[in-house]
C-alpha positions as MATLAB code, in Angstrom:
seq = 'MLQFFKMSGSGNDFIIIDNRSGQVEDALGDTRVEDFVKMVCTRRISLGADGLILIEGSKNAHFSWRFFNSDGSEVEMCGNGGRCAARFAYLKGIAPAAMSFETKAGIIDAFVEHDVVKIRLTDPRDLKTDYVLPLDGKELVVNSVNTGVPHVVCFVRDLDHYDVCGIGRKIRYHEHYHPGGTNANFVNVIDSGTIEIRTYERGVEDETLACGTGAVASVLISSCKGFVESPVAVHVRSGEILKVYFERVHPSIFQRVYLEGKTRVICEGTLWKEAYSSGS';
ca = [
      10.600  -11.265   -4.807;
      11.014   -7.573   -4.984;
      14.492   -5.914   -4.907;
      15.150   -3.201   -2.467;
      16.922   -0.646   -0.660;
      16.652    0.702    2.608;
      17.872    3.910    3.421;
      17.755    6.696    5.658;
      17.431   10.799    5.197;
      18.766   12.200    8.887;
      15.900   10.361   10.390;
      13.188    9.208    8.204;
      13.528    5.785    6.783;
      12.013    4.790    3.586;
      11.998    1.708    1.480;
      12.547    2.417   -2.373;
      12.511    0.521   -5.706;
      12.928    0.648   -8.576;
      10.086   -0.182  -10.113;
      10.978    1.037  -14.214;
      10.387   -1.940  -15.726;
       6.695   -2.738  -13.719;
       7.858   -5.322  -11.048;
       6.214   -4.161   -8.241;
       2.574   -4.955  -10.292;
       3.843   -8.167  -11.425;
       4.423   -9.000   -8.504;
       1.257   -8.280   -5.951;
      -1.433   -9.220   -9.128;
      -5.025   -8.403   -7.003;
      -3.025   -6.539   -4.544;
      -3.436   -3.510   -3.795;
      -0.566   -1.026   -4.359;
      -1.725    0.974   -1.162;
      -1.962   -2.386    0.570;
       1.536   -2.965   -0.182;
       2.650   -0.173    0.882;
       0.821   -0.833    4.650;
       1.802   -4.167    5.234;
       5.665   -3.392    4.251;
       5.807    0.100    6.465;
       4.913   -2.154    9.720;
       7.510   -2.035   11.847;
       8.593   -5.534   13.428;
       5.814   -7.470   11.483;
       8.018   -6.424    8.306;
      10.819   -4.208    7.130;
       9.230   -1.355    8.347;
       9.946    2.109    7.329;
       8.563    6.036    7.809;
       7.424    5.403    4.097;
       7.976    4.006    0.421;
       9.500    4.643   -2.717;
       8.395    3.286   -6.455;
      11.142    4.266   -8.695;
       9.623    4.753  -12.304;
      10.034    6.161  -15.692;
       9.404    9.827  -16.868;
       9.341   11.764  -20.433;
      10.068   15.347  -18.459;
      13.092   14.388  -15.807;
      15.632   11.564  -15.395;
      12.876    9.337  -13.415;
       9.582   10.076  -11.819;
       8.196    9.031   -7.878;
       5.592    7.188   -6.138;
       5.339    8.325   -2.452;
       3.368    6.713    0.280;
       3.936    7.173    3.404;
       3.786    4.155    5.971;
      -0.303    3.827    6.194;
      -0.787    3.486    2.549;
      -1.627    6.836    1.319;
       0.289    8.262   -1.721;
       1.470   12.207   -1.484;
       2.432   14.520   -3.217;
       6.653   15.352   -2.107;
       8.613   14.472    0.753;
      11.952   16.113    1.659;
      13.514   13.674    2.942;
      12.629   10.777    0.758;
      13.244   12.902   -2.099;
      16.800   13.214   -1.307;
      16.798    9.622   -0.801;
      15.622    8.547   -3.885;
      17.592   11.099   -5.549;
      21.083    9.035   -4.218;
      19.756    6.119   -4.924;
      18.852    6.769   -8.461;
      22.404    7.523   -8.963;
      24.412    4.433   -7.073;
      22.002    2.556   -9.482;
      23.107    4.849  -12.564;
      19.919    5.546  -12.760;
      20.786    9.799  -13.623;
      23.993   11.891  -12.520;
      24.692   14.037   -9.560;
      22.968   16.432  -10.705;
      19.135   15.277  -11.709;
      15.857   16.067  -11.893;
      12.450   14.066  -11.047;
       8.807   14.262  -11.649;
       6.727   14.596   -8.472;
       2.794   15.291   -7.953;
       4.185   18.453   -6.857;
       6.073   19.185   -9.857;
       9.732   18.727  -10.860;
      12.633   18.673   -8.308;
      15.855   19.563   -8.808;
      18.862   17.189   -7.395;
      22.597   16.985   -6.613;
      24.339   14.797   -5.723;
      27.782   15.076   -3.091;
      28.743   11.643   -2.085;
      26.204   11.067    1.211;
      24.938   14.897    0.804;
      21.758   15.219   -0.900;
      20.479   19.263   -1.832;
      17.182   18.928   -3.443;
      15.593   22.337   -5.064;
      11.900   22.617   -4.064;
       8.873   23.382   -5.654;
       8.235   27.500   -4.683;
       6.351   27.439   -1.609;
       2.221   28.217   -2.046;
      -0.738   29.177    0.710;
       1.760   31.393    3.444;
      -0.321   32.384    6.030;
       1.184   33.400    9.443;
      -0.347   34.399   13.346;
      -4.260   32.951   12.851;
      -6.146   31.232   15.280;
      -7.490   27.813   15.820;
      -9.629   26.679   17.861;
      -8.656   23.726   19.895;
     -10.633   22.147   22.809;
     -11.594   25.516   24.019;
      -8.770   27.421   23.680;
      -6.818   29.464   20.736;
      -3.617   28.650   19.337;
      -1.556   30.801   17.466;
      -0.713   28.929   14.236;
       1.075   29.649   10.678;
       0.542   27.690    7.946;
       2.697   27.093    4.157;
       2.417   24.244    1.291;
       6.268   23.960    0.677;
       4.940   20.485   -1.388;
       2.585   19.189    1.051;
       0.811   21.472    3.899;
       2.283   21.823    6.903;
       1.308   23.659   10.210;
       3.783   25.751   12.424;
       3.640   26.697   16.084;
       6.331   28.250   17.677;
       6.863   27.150   21.685;
       8.926   28.080   24.452;
       9.873   24.268   25.692;
      10.175   22.224   22.280;
      11.599   18.835   24.783;
       8.488   18.614   27.076;
       6.217   19.818   24.644;
       3.313   17.263   23.542;
       4.127   16.940   19.956;
       1.764   13.229   19.339;
      -1.214   14.802   21.269;
      -1.393   18.635   19.983;
       0.297   17.426   16.588;
      -3.201   14.663   16.131;
      -5.150   17.307   16.783;
      -4.256   20.400   14.925;
      -3.439   17.185   12.162;
      -6.843   15.988   12.076;
      -8.599   19.579   12.583;
     -11.764   20.448   10.786;
      -9.988   23.217    9.635;
      -7.675   21.744    7.388;
     -10.026   18.882    6.296;
     -10.549   16.808    4.103;
      -6.673   16.324    3.930;
      -5.035   17.448    7.177;
      -1.951   18.757    8.001;
       1.763   18.066    9.301;
       2.174   20.136   12.370;
       5.409   20.945   13.314;
       6.505   22.796   16.265;
      10.099   25.091   16.744;
      12.081   26.715   18.990;
      14.401   29.642   17.694;
      18.026   29.446   18.304;
      19.445   32.702   17.325;
      19.097   33.780   13.709;
      20.700   30.933   11.750;
      19.426   28.194   13.505;
      16.033   26.535   14.796;
      15.372   23.585   16.444;
      12.031   21.524   15.837;
       9.614   18.316   16.158;
       6.639   16.625   13.996;
       4.130   14.890   13.797;
       3.751   13.451   10.292;
       0.284   12.804    8.783;
       0.371    9.663    7.133;
       2.908    8.066    9.723;
       0.322    9.276   12.046;
       3.322    9.778   14.826;
       6.323   11.656   15.346;
       9.233   11.648   13.355;
      13.049   11.807   13.640;
      13.056   14.170   10.948;
      10.882   15.869    8.463;
      12.570   17.586    5.330;
       9.120   19.828    4.141;
       8.349   20.004    7.220;
      12.107   21.987    8.420;
      11.592   23.953    5.188;
       8.167   24.992    5.951;
       9.410   26.285    9.488;
      12.430   28.071    7.896;
      10.129   30.235    5.918;
       7.415   31.349    8.302;
      10.455   31.425   10.752;
      11.478   34.101    7.991;
       8.681   35.448    7.619;
       8.410   36.351   11.853;
      12.120   38.321   11.220;
      13.853   35.156   12.933;
      16.069   34.142   10.855;
      18.064   34.813    7.712;
      19.310   32.385    4.970;
      21.024   29.447    5.318;
      19.362   28.426    8.484;
      20.289   24.654   10.278;
      17.872   23.178   11.449;
      18.527   20.703   14.389;
      15.710   17.305   13.921;
      15.202   14.585   16.325;
      17.973   12.354   15.256;
      20.089   14.285   16.386;
      21.211   15.582   12.719;
      21.208   18.841   11.498;
      18.882   19.881    7.804;
      20.589   22.689    6.028;
      17.706   25.169    4.117;
      18.489   27.817    1.837;
      15.967   30.551   -0.006;
      15.558   33.526   -1.124;
      13.091   35.528    0.176;
      11.661   38.698   -3.031;
       8.465   39.693   -0.837;
       7.601   39.724    2.789;
       5.743   35.993    1.954;
       6.666   34.982   -1.444;
       9.915   32.706   -2.113;
      11.877   30.988   -4.560;
      15.194   29.140   -4.555;
      14.120   27.178   -1.750;
      16.540   24.050   -1.015;
      16.739   21.502    1.433;
      20.222   19.635    2.147;
      21.698   17.212    4.133;
      23.379   13.409    4.691;
      21.400   10.288    3.526;
      22.643    7.182    4.563;
      22.401    3.702    3.055;
      21.140    0.959    5.332;
      20.977   -2.057    3.394;
      19.342   -3.883    0.363;
      18.335   -7.082   -0.833;
      15.442   -8.931   -1.174;
      11.576   -8.504   -0.094;
      10.027  -12.149   -0.156;
       6.116  -12.263   -0.022;
       5.954  -13.501    3.441;
       7.031   -9.852    3.974;
       4.026   -8.227    2.385;
       1.619  -11.334    2.449;
      -1.285  -11.667    5.569;
      -0.605  -14.846    5.536;
      -4.308  -16.103    5.650;
];
């Protein structure tokens, strides 16, 4: 049986397991980690979550992680997951309040103060603004940037009534972003220090209540277009507010990009084998 934490980062929920001893592989036997993740993240028949995080050892930082979306796919980075992982590591004595951890996107710095966690993301890349994406016989003007994982950003007027799942799914699987696909964010700018967003997440394959790297992508694109200045408050669908800080050193080059927000420990406990076995 596996010990776990369940945590939420502004509406993104995650299962976190300390796997520095290799307990997950020992427990799973011949079961693939990807299949384990997919089963245990399934809501209503198991614990359920947007993703699962394995905390592992590192020679280059306080710890490393493996991050999995709920469909079992392993990806480079997750902003809200990173904030939850940092607080977990601090609570468990794995790392001090000011820490660094290793991801496939690079080394991430994090700072924990009570339930608020601020992380410095890797510098964004592949930024592109105002290009046309053919979609259902129409032309959609989009923007994109990689903030650890790829994101498309679209500006819309009526965010509450926008078809986030329908349009988001088509963008996510669009041939332009093959083979890996992309996340899709829909943004309304409120003022120079505030935006609101909705996000369709790759790997979850649905709209989520928050997306940290999506919040950062939306802010950086908004800055490129002259809509906002650092810092920016980002209102997400959970009702919480993320804050994004950045330095713009060129019209399309950013550095020292930070994501800050609250985290919440939901519970800790023991994951029974029934939670990740098919029962057959």
